[in-house]
Amino acid sequence: MAEILVNGGNRLQGEIPVSGAKNAALPLMAVTLLTAEPVTLRNCPDLHDISTLANLLRGLGSEVDASALGLASADALPVLRLHTPEIISIRAPYELVSQMRASILVLGPLVARMGRAEVSLPGGCAIGSRPVDLHLLGLEALGAHITLRDGYVFAETAHGGKARLQGAKITFPKVSVGATENVVMAATLAEGRTEVLNAAQEPEIVDLCQCLIAMGAQISGVGTSHLIIDGVENLGGVTHQVVADRIEAGTFAVAAAITGGELILKNGRLDHLGSLVRVLAEAGTVCAEISGGIHVASTVDRPHAVNVTTQPYPGFPTDLQAQTMSLMVVADGSAVLTETIFENRYMHVPELIRMGANIEIDGRIAVVRGVDRLYGAPVKASDLRASASLILAGLVATGETRLSDIHHLDRGYERIEEKLRGVGATIERHDGTDG
Ligand code: EPZ
């Protein structure tokens, strides 16, 4: 069984590359369904989730060339090429959708271009039930008739799927990244104007809108919670560079903080780290924008405790809660973390406690009392960001931490052990084939 082994105690120092954002690349891949022209995504990360969605798109009729993904080098950005001259199927099967929930993002584009779609309900995951009711609310507002049967969403525009979607005014009762993305993509080909209120504002949505505009979509309010999309007859092709991964960058910023180190996050965007910058500054680690990236430097012997509440962007990202908890575990005081986005995003807590952490959970609230020392231990990853938090704890723990179930990690982090080793971590991957 594949494992990652970490021996703690090293201060990280040097330059670490930040890849393209997983959570931007996934919706960007879905835009191929909106056009018969080629879509080229530069700086696309080489991740398991990308491969899963590529396979799903191939089943719908997309040609997907991922041959230039793993060849990233200093001067050549990895490239993913997609082309869907014709959609040969409107069905996204359970076997693939259940592997990767973001597959639901093919729903809006399929209905917009074909008038019909059959997409498996993605189901929940470790961090929560992950409903898609807001996605369906938005598409129904655009004129799609939605029925749920046999675990699938059946969507169809008027006149038996022959009519176009119709622009509408949609107010989301709660902020949803995926629902915003599905509705925006569908609305680009709808007839008339669509207004989306209480839209998510994550940088990945800005990146998606900028790509769609380059394809000929008419979108205003980009980066705000009020998006206006004027539908067009069809969209052209595009070459688009995927925005840098702010969650990967934030994970590495915490790695610098927890090891008392100093890192340059190459290609990272300081303006996308949001309120993490303030939290890290209060904890004693300073982030600053430099040409071509972010400079992160710890200024204290031991991190200070800082309270954190997760919120939709530009609030503190839920995807950095687990990593920040690892930092608070060794802080010189007590910190209260409140997870407001997902109902079960503390799966890393029992594993951190096995390493010597002092954490008490009460519903959405975690009280973390800083300890002087963590001890390496065999630990299990439960989800993507929990895996990262355990590696971060391992970087500062005394002794060896053995992280198993690392397939979660590979969904969202590109060669993380190589990147961390490159700045001084004692970390290696065992593929579990050595008997
Ligand atoms: C995206 O998930 C990200 N995934 C998640 O990152 C991220 O944690 C999340 O946004 C929040 O920022 C991708 O972009 C591929 P939501 P998404 O819809 O779109 C509820 C990672 O680690 N909700 O903004 O699924 C939902 O249950 C992953 O990279 C509904 O109730 O998140 C949650 O409580 C994890 N009904 C809240 O809204 C819906 O129809 C926010 O979910 C949709 C969501």
mmCIF file of N, CA and C in Angstrom, residues 279-359:
data_model
loop_
_atom_site.group_PDB
_atom_site.id
_atom_site.type_symbol
_atom_site.label_atom_id
_atom_site.label_comp_id
_atom_site.label_asym_id
_atom_site.label_seq_id
_atom_site.Cartn_x
_atom_site.Cartn_y
_atom_site.Cartn_z
ATOM 1 N N VAL A 279 -4.075 35.844 9.056
ATOM 2 C CA VAL A 279 -3.960 34.805 10.083
ATOM 3 C C VAL A 279 -2.496 34.426 10.290
ATOM 4 N N LEU A 280 -1.764 34.245 9.205
ATOM 5 C CA LEU A 280 -0.352 33.865 9.336
ATOM 6 C C LEU A 280 0.453 35.010 9.961
ATOM 7 N N ALA A 281 0.125 36.252 9.608
ATOM 8 C CA ALA A 281 0.860 37.390 10.200
ATOM 9 C C ALA A 281 0.657 37.406 11.712
ATOM 10 N N GLU A 282 -0.595 37.179 12.152
ATOM 11 C CA GLU A 282 -0.868 37.153 13.594
ATOM 12 C C GLU A 282 -0.160 35.975 14.267
ATOM 13 N N ALA A 283 0.051 34.904 13.466
ATOM 14 C CA ALA A 283 0.732 33.724 14.031
ATOM 15 C C ALA A 283 2.247 33.897 14.028
ATOM 16 N N GLY A 284 2.708 34.973 13.310
ATOM 17 C CA GLY A 284 4.154 35.238 13.317
ATOM 18 C C GLY A 284 4.859 34.924 12.019
ATOM 19 N N THR A 285 4.108 34.693 10.951
ATOM 20 C CA THR A 285 4.726 34.427 9.646
ATOM 21 C C THR A 285 4.246 35.469 8.648
ATOM 22 N N VAL A 286 5.206 36.104 7.975
ATOM 23 C CA VAL A 286 4.883 37.234 7.099
ATOM 24 C C VAL A 286 4.909 36.805 5.634
ATOM 25 N N CYS A 287 3.831 37.136 4.907
ATOM 26 C CA CYS A 287 3.758 36.852 3.462
ATOM 27 C C CYS A 287 3.865 38.178 2.719
ATOM 28 N N ALA A 288 4.662 38.176 1.668
ATOM 29 C CA ALA A 288 4.805 39.410 0.879
ATOM 30 C C ALA A 288 4.868 39.063 -0.597
ATOM 31 N N GLU A 289 4.336 39.966 -1.438
ATOM 32 C CA GLU A 289 4.386 39.747 -2.883
ATOM 33 C C GLU A 289 5.772 40.090 -3.399
ATOM 34 N N ILE A 290 6.318 39.202 -4.213
ATOM 35 C CA ILE A 290 7.593 39.498 -4.882
ATOM 36 C C ILE A 290 7.375 39.221 -6.375
ATOM 37 N N SER A 291 8.303 39.636 -7.169
ATOM 38 C CA SER A 291 8.161 39.398 -8.605
ATOM 39 C C SER A 291 8.102 37.890 -8.880
ATOM 40 N N GLY A 292 6.994 37.449 -9.453
ATOM 41 C CA GLY A 292 6.864 36.039 -9.831
ATOM 42 C C GLY A 292 6.429 35.123 -8.708
ATOM 43 N N GLY A 293 5.975 35.702 -7.573
ATOM 44 C CA GLY A 293 5.503 34.789 -6.526
ATOM 45 C C GLY A 293 5.246 35.448 -5.189
ATOM 46 N N ILE A 294 5.405 34.626 -4.160
ATOM 47 C CA ILE A 294 5.119 35.086 -2.786
ATOM 48 C C ILE A 294 6.308 34.712 -1.916
ATOM 49 N N HIS A 295 6.770 35.656 -1.073
ATOM 50 C CA HIS A 295 7.826 35.361 -0.094
ATOM 51 C C HIS A 295 7.158 35.133 1.254
ATOM 52 N N VAL A 296 7.461 34.003 1.887
ATOM 53 C CA VAL A 296 6.854 33.656 3.180
ATOM 54 C C VAL A 296 7.987 33.405 4.166
ATOM 55 N N ALA A 297 7.954 34.104 5.305
ATOM 56 C CA ALA A 297 9.042 33.923 6.287
ATOM 57 C C ALA A 297 8.488 33.934 7.706
ATOM 58 N N SER A 298 8.884 32.888 8.462
ATOM 59 C CA SER A 298 8.512 32.844 9.879
ATOM 60 C C SER A 298 9.410 33.818 10.642
ATOM 61 N N THR A 299 8.834 34.573 11.583
ATOM 62 C CA THR A 299 9.632 35.539 12.354
ATOM 63 C C THR A 299 9.649 35.178 13.841
ATOM 64 N N VAL A 300 9.129 34.002 14.182
ATOM 65 C CA VAL A 300 9.024 33.623 15.601
ATOM 66 C C VAL A 300 9.560 32.208 15.803
ATOM 67 N N ASP A 301 9.949 31.913 17.054
ATOM 68 C CA ASP A 301 10.407 30.545 17.355
ATOM 69 C C ASP A 301 9.238 29.573 17.413
ATOM 70 N N ARG A 302 8.084 30.115 17.831
ATOM 71 C CA ARG A 302 6.906 29.240 17.947
ATOM 72 C C ARG A 302 5.696 30.034 17.482
ATOM 73 N N PRO A 303 4.799 29.455 16.666
ATOM 74 C CA PRO A 303 3.651 30.214 16.146
ATOM 75 C C PRO A 303 2.753 30.675 17.284
ATOM 76 N N HIS A 304 2.128 31.838 17.085
ATOM 77 C CA HIS A 304 1.128 32.298 18.048
ATOM 78 C C HIS A 304 -0.224 31.692 17.681
ATOM 79 N N ALA A 305 -1.090 31.516 18.666
ATOM 80 C CA ALA A 305 -2.437 30.965 18.412
ATOM 81 C C ALA A 305 -3.324 32.051 17.800
ATOM 82 N N VAL A 306 -4.097 31.667 16.820
ATOM 83 C CA VAL A 306 -5.007 32.617 16.141
ATOM 84 C C VAL A 306 -6.353 31.923 15.904
ATOM 85 N N ASN A 307 -7.446 32.605 16.219
ATOM 86 C CA ASN A 307 -8.769 32.032 15.966
ATOM 87 C C ASN A 307 -9.111 32.140 14.478
ATOM 88 N N VAL A 308 -9.784 31.121 13.950
ATOM 89 C CA VAL A 308 -10.105 31.086 12.510
ATOM 90 C C VAL A 308 -11.547 30.616 12.320
ATOM 91 N N THR A 309 -12.274 31.346 11.473
ATOM 92 C CA THR A 309 -13.615 30.912 11.071
ATOM 93 C C THR A 309 -13.666 30.855 9.548
ATOM 94 N N THR A 310 -14.030 29.695 9.002
ATOM 95 C CA THR A 310 -14.048 29.578 7.536
ATOM 96 C C THR A 310 -15.289 30.271 6.973
ATOM 97 N N GLN A 311 -15.095 30.888 5.812
ATOM 98 C CA GLN A 311 -16.172 31.624 5.130
ATOM 99 C C GLN A 311 -15.960 31.512 3.621
ATOM 100 N N PRO A 312 -16.998 31.772 2.820
ATOM 101 C CA PRO A 312 -16.768 31.866 1.371
ATOM 102 C C PRO A 312 -15.771 32.989 1.067
ATOM 103 N N TYR A 313 -15.086 32.868 -0.058
ATOM 104 C CA TYR A 313 -14.105 33.883 -0.458
ATOM 105 C C TYR A 313 -14.752 35.273 -0.515
ATOM 106 N N PRO A 314 -14.047 36.293 -0.031
ATOM 107 C CA PRO A 314 -12.640 36.369 0.389
ATOM 108 C C PRO A 314 -12.417 36.039 1.858
ATOM 109 N N GLY A 315 -13.364 35.350 2.489
ATOM 110 C CA GLY A 315 -13.134 34.927 3.880
ATOM 111 C C GLY A 315 -12.120 33.806 3.938
ATOM 112 N N PHE A 316 -11.878 33.292 5.130
ATOM 113 C CA PHE A 316 -10.850 32.255 5.291
ATOM 114 C C PHE A 316 -11.306 30.970 4.606
ATOM 115 N N PRO A 317 -10.509 30.390 3.693
ATOM 116 C CA PRO A 317 -10.973 29.240 2.910
ATOM 117 C C PRO A 317 -11.106 27.967 3.727
ATOM 118 N N THR A 318 -12.220 27.286 3.566
ATOM 119 C CA THR A 318 -12.408 25.995 4.237
ATOM 120 C C THR A 318 -11.325 25.009 3.815
ATOM 121 N N ASP A 319 -10.810 25.159 2.591
ATOM 122 C CA ASP A 319 -9.791 24.225 2.092
ATOM 123 C C ASP A 319 -8.442 24.418 2.754
ATOM 124 N N LEU A 320 -8.305 25.447 3.605
ATOM 125 C CA LEU A 320 -7.061 25.647 4.360
ATOM 126 C C LEU A 320 -7.276 25.493 5.863
ATOM 127 N N GLN A 321 -8.455 25.051 6.248
ATOM 128 C CA GLN A 321 -8.754 24.905 7.692
ATOM 129 C C GLN A 321 -7.903 23.816 8.329
ATOM 130 N N ALA A 322 -7.849 22.654 7.682
ATOM 131 C CA ALA A 322 -7.101 21.525 8.264
ATOM 132 C C ALA A 322 -5.617 21.862 8.375
ATOM 133 N N GLN A 323 -5.071 22.496 7.340
ATOM 134 C CA GLN A 323 -3.645 22.840 7.350
ATOM 135 C C GLN A 323 -3.338 23.848 8.458
ATOM 136 N N THR A 324 -4.231 24.827 8.621
ATOM 137 C CA THR A 324 -4.014 25.850 9.649
ATOM 138 C C THR A 324 -4.156 25.252 11.042
ATOM 139 N N MET A 325 -5.036 24.242 11.159
ATOM 140 C CA MET A 325 -5.178 23.572 12.463
ATOM 141 C C MET A 325 -3.844 22.935 12.860
ATOM 142 N N SER A 326 -3.153 22.346 11.911
ATOM 143 C CA SER A 326 -1.849 21.737 12.239
ATOM 144 C C SER A 326 -0.898 22.781 12.805
ATOM 145 N N LEU A 327 -0.968 23.986 12.258
ATOM 146 C CA LEU A 327 -0.102 25.056 12.774
ATOM 147 C C LEU A 327 -0.510 25.424 14.198
ATOM 148 N N MET A 328 -1.820 25.482 14.444
ATOM 149 C CA MET A 328 -2.304 25.876 15.769
ATOM 150 C C MET A 328 -1.987 24.790 16.804
ATOM 151 N N VAL A 329 -1.847 23.558 16.334
ATOM 152 C CA VAL A 329 -1.576 22.443 17.258
ATOM 153 C C VAL A 329 -0.267 22.656 18.005
ATOM 154 N N VAL A 330 0.678 23.342 17.392
ATOM 155 C CA VAL A 330 1.995 23.568 18.052
ATOM 156 C C VAL A 330 2.175 25.042 18.426
ATOM 157 N N ALA A 331 1.080 25.788 18.488
ATOM 158 C CA ALA A 331 1.172 27.224 18.807
ATOM 159 C C ALA A 331 1.361 27.416 20.311
ATOM 160 N N ASP A 332 1.697 28.679 20.695
ATOM 161 C CA ASP A 332 1.965 28.968 22.122
ATOM 162 C C ASP A 332 0.712 29.466 22.819
ATOM 163 N N GLY A 333 -0.407 28.834 22.561
ATOM 164 C CA GLY A 333 -1.647 29.238 23.216
ATOM 165 C C GLY A 333 -2.789 28.392 22.682
ATOM 166 N N SER A 334 -4.023 28.872 22.920
ATOM 167 C CA SER A 334 -5.205 28.126 22.441
ATOM 168 C C SER A 334 -5.884 28.882 21.311
ATOM 169 N N ALA A 335 -6.346 28.111 20.327
ATOM 170 C CA ALA A 335 -7.036 28.720 19.174
ATOM 171 C C ALA A 335 -8.387 28.035 18.995
ATOM 172 N N VAL A 336 -9.380 28.822 18.576
ATOM 173 C CA VAL A 336 -10.703 28.275 18.283
ATOM 174 C C VAL A 336 -10.913 28.325 16.776
ATOM 175 N N LEU A 337 -11.156 27.147 16.179
ATOM 176 C CA LEU A 337 -11.433 27.082 14.742
ATOM 177 C C LEU A 337 -12.909 26.764 14.559
ATOM 178 N N THR A 338 -13.562 27.488 13.645
ATOM 179 C CA THR A 338 -14.973 27.242 13.371
ATOM 180 C C THR A 338 -15.149 26.974 11.884
ATOM 181 N N GLU A 339 -15.666 25.759 11.564
ATOM 182 C CA GLU A 339 -15.845 25.350 10.160
ATOM 183 C C GLU A 339 -17.299 25.583 9.791
ATOM 184 N N THR A 340 -17.559 26.608 8.978
ATOM 185 C CA THR A 340 -18.960 26.970 8.682
ATOM 186 C C THR A 340 -19.427 26.420 7.331
ATOM 187 N N ILE A 341 -18.529 25.878 6.521
ATOM 188 C CA ILE A 341 -18.905 25.487 5.161
ATOM 189 C C ILE A 341 -19.353 24.032 5.093
ATOM 190 N N PHE A 342 -18.557 23.114 5.615
ATOM 191 C CA PHE A 342 -18.910 21.685 5.529
ATOM 192 C C PHE A 342 -19.185 21.126 6.919
ATOM 193 N N GLU A 343 -20.047 20.119 6.938
ATOM 194 C CA GLU A 343 -20.525 19.604 8.230
ATOM 195 C C GLU A 343 -19.595 18.581 8.863
ATOM 196 N N ASN A 344 -18.608 18.086 8.123
ATOM 197 C CA ASN A 344 -17.777 17.037 8.721
ATOM 198 C C ASN A 344 -16.327 17.188 8.295
ATOM 199 N N ARG A 345 -15.771 18.336 8.527
ATOM 200 C CA ARG A 345 -14.439 18.575 8.004
ATOM 201 C C ARG A 345 -13.388 18.590 9.117
ATOM 202 N N TYR A 346 -13.563 17.687 10.087
ATOM 203 C CA TYR A 346 -12.571 17.537 11.157
ATOM 204 C C TYR A 346 -12.013 16.116 11.209
ATOM 205 N N MET A 347 -11.986 15.440 10.049
ATOM 206 C CA MET A 347 -11.537 14.038 10.030
ATOM 207 C C MET A 347 -10.042 13.939 10.347
ATOM 208 N N HIS A 348 -9.328 15.048 10.227
ATOM 209 C CA HIS A 348 -7.888 15.029 10.517
ATOM 210 C C HIS A 348 -7.637 15.065 12.027
ATOM 211 N N VAL A 349 -8.676 15.463 12.799
ATOM 212 C CA VAL A 349 -8.464 15.698 14.245
ATOM 213 C C VAL A 349 -8.021 14.421 14.981
ATOM 214 N N PRO A 350 -8.725 13.287 14.837
ATOM 215 C CA PRO A 350 -8.286 12.080 15.571
ATOM 216 C C PRO A 350 -6.845 11.687 15.218
ATOM 217 N N GLU A 351 -6.467 11.926 13.963
ATOM 218 C CA GLU A 351 -5.101 11.560 13.544
ATOM 219 C C GLU A 351 -4.083 12.512 14.167
ATOM 220 N N LEU A 352 -4.424 13.794 14.226
ATOM 221 C CA LEU A 352 -3.505 14.762 14.867
ATOM 222 C C LEU A 352 -3.374 14.444 16.358
ATOM 223 N N ILE A 353 -4.491 14.028 16.970
ATOM 224 C CA ILE A 353 -4.440 13.679 18.404
ATOM 225 C C ILE A 353 -3.509 12.491 18.610
ATOM 226 N N ARG A 354 -3.491 11.549 17.674
ATOM 227 C CA ARG A 354 -2.580 10.407 17.796
ATOM 228 C C ARG A 354 -1.125 10.860 17.743
ATOM 229 N N MET A 355 -0.896 12.030 17.177
ATOM 230 C CA MET A 355 0.487 12.552 17.106
ATOM 231 C C MET A 355 0.816 13.411 18.325
ATOM 232 N N GLY A 356 -0.188 13.533 19.256
ATOM 233 C CA GLY A 356 0.083 14.272 20.482
ATOM 234 C C GLY A 356 -0.638 15.602 20.568
ATOM 235 N N ALA A 357 -1.525 15.879 19.611
ATOM 236 C CA ALA A 357 -2.234 17.171 19.638
ATOM 237 C C ALA A 357 -3.280 17.156 20.741
ATOM 238 N N ASN A 358 -3.659 18.386 21.170
ATOM 239 C CA ASN A 358 -4.708 18.547 22.186
ATOM 240 C C ASN A 358 -5.837 19.334 21.539
ATOM 241 N N ILE A 359 -6.872 18.603 21.059
ATOM 242 C CA ILE A 359 -7.957 19.248 20.312
ATOM 243 C C ILE A 359 -9.282 18.717 20.848
#
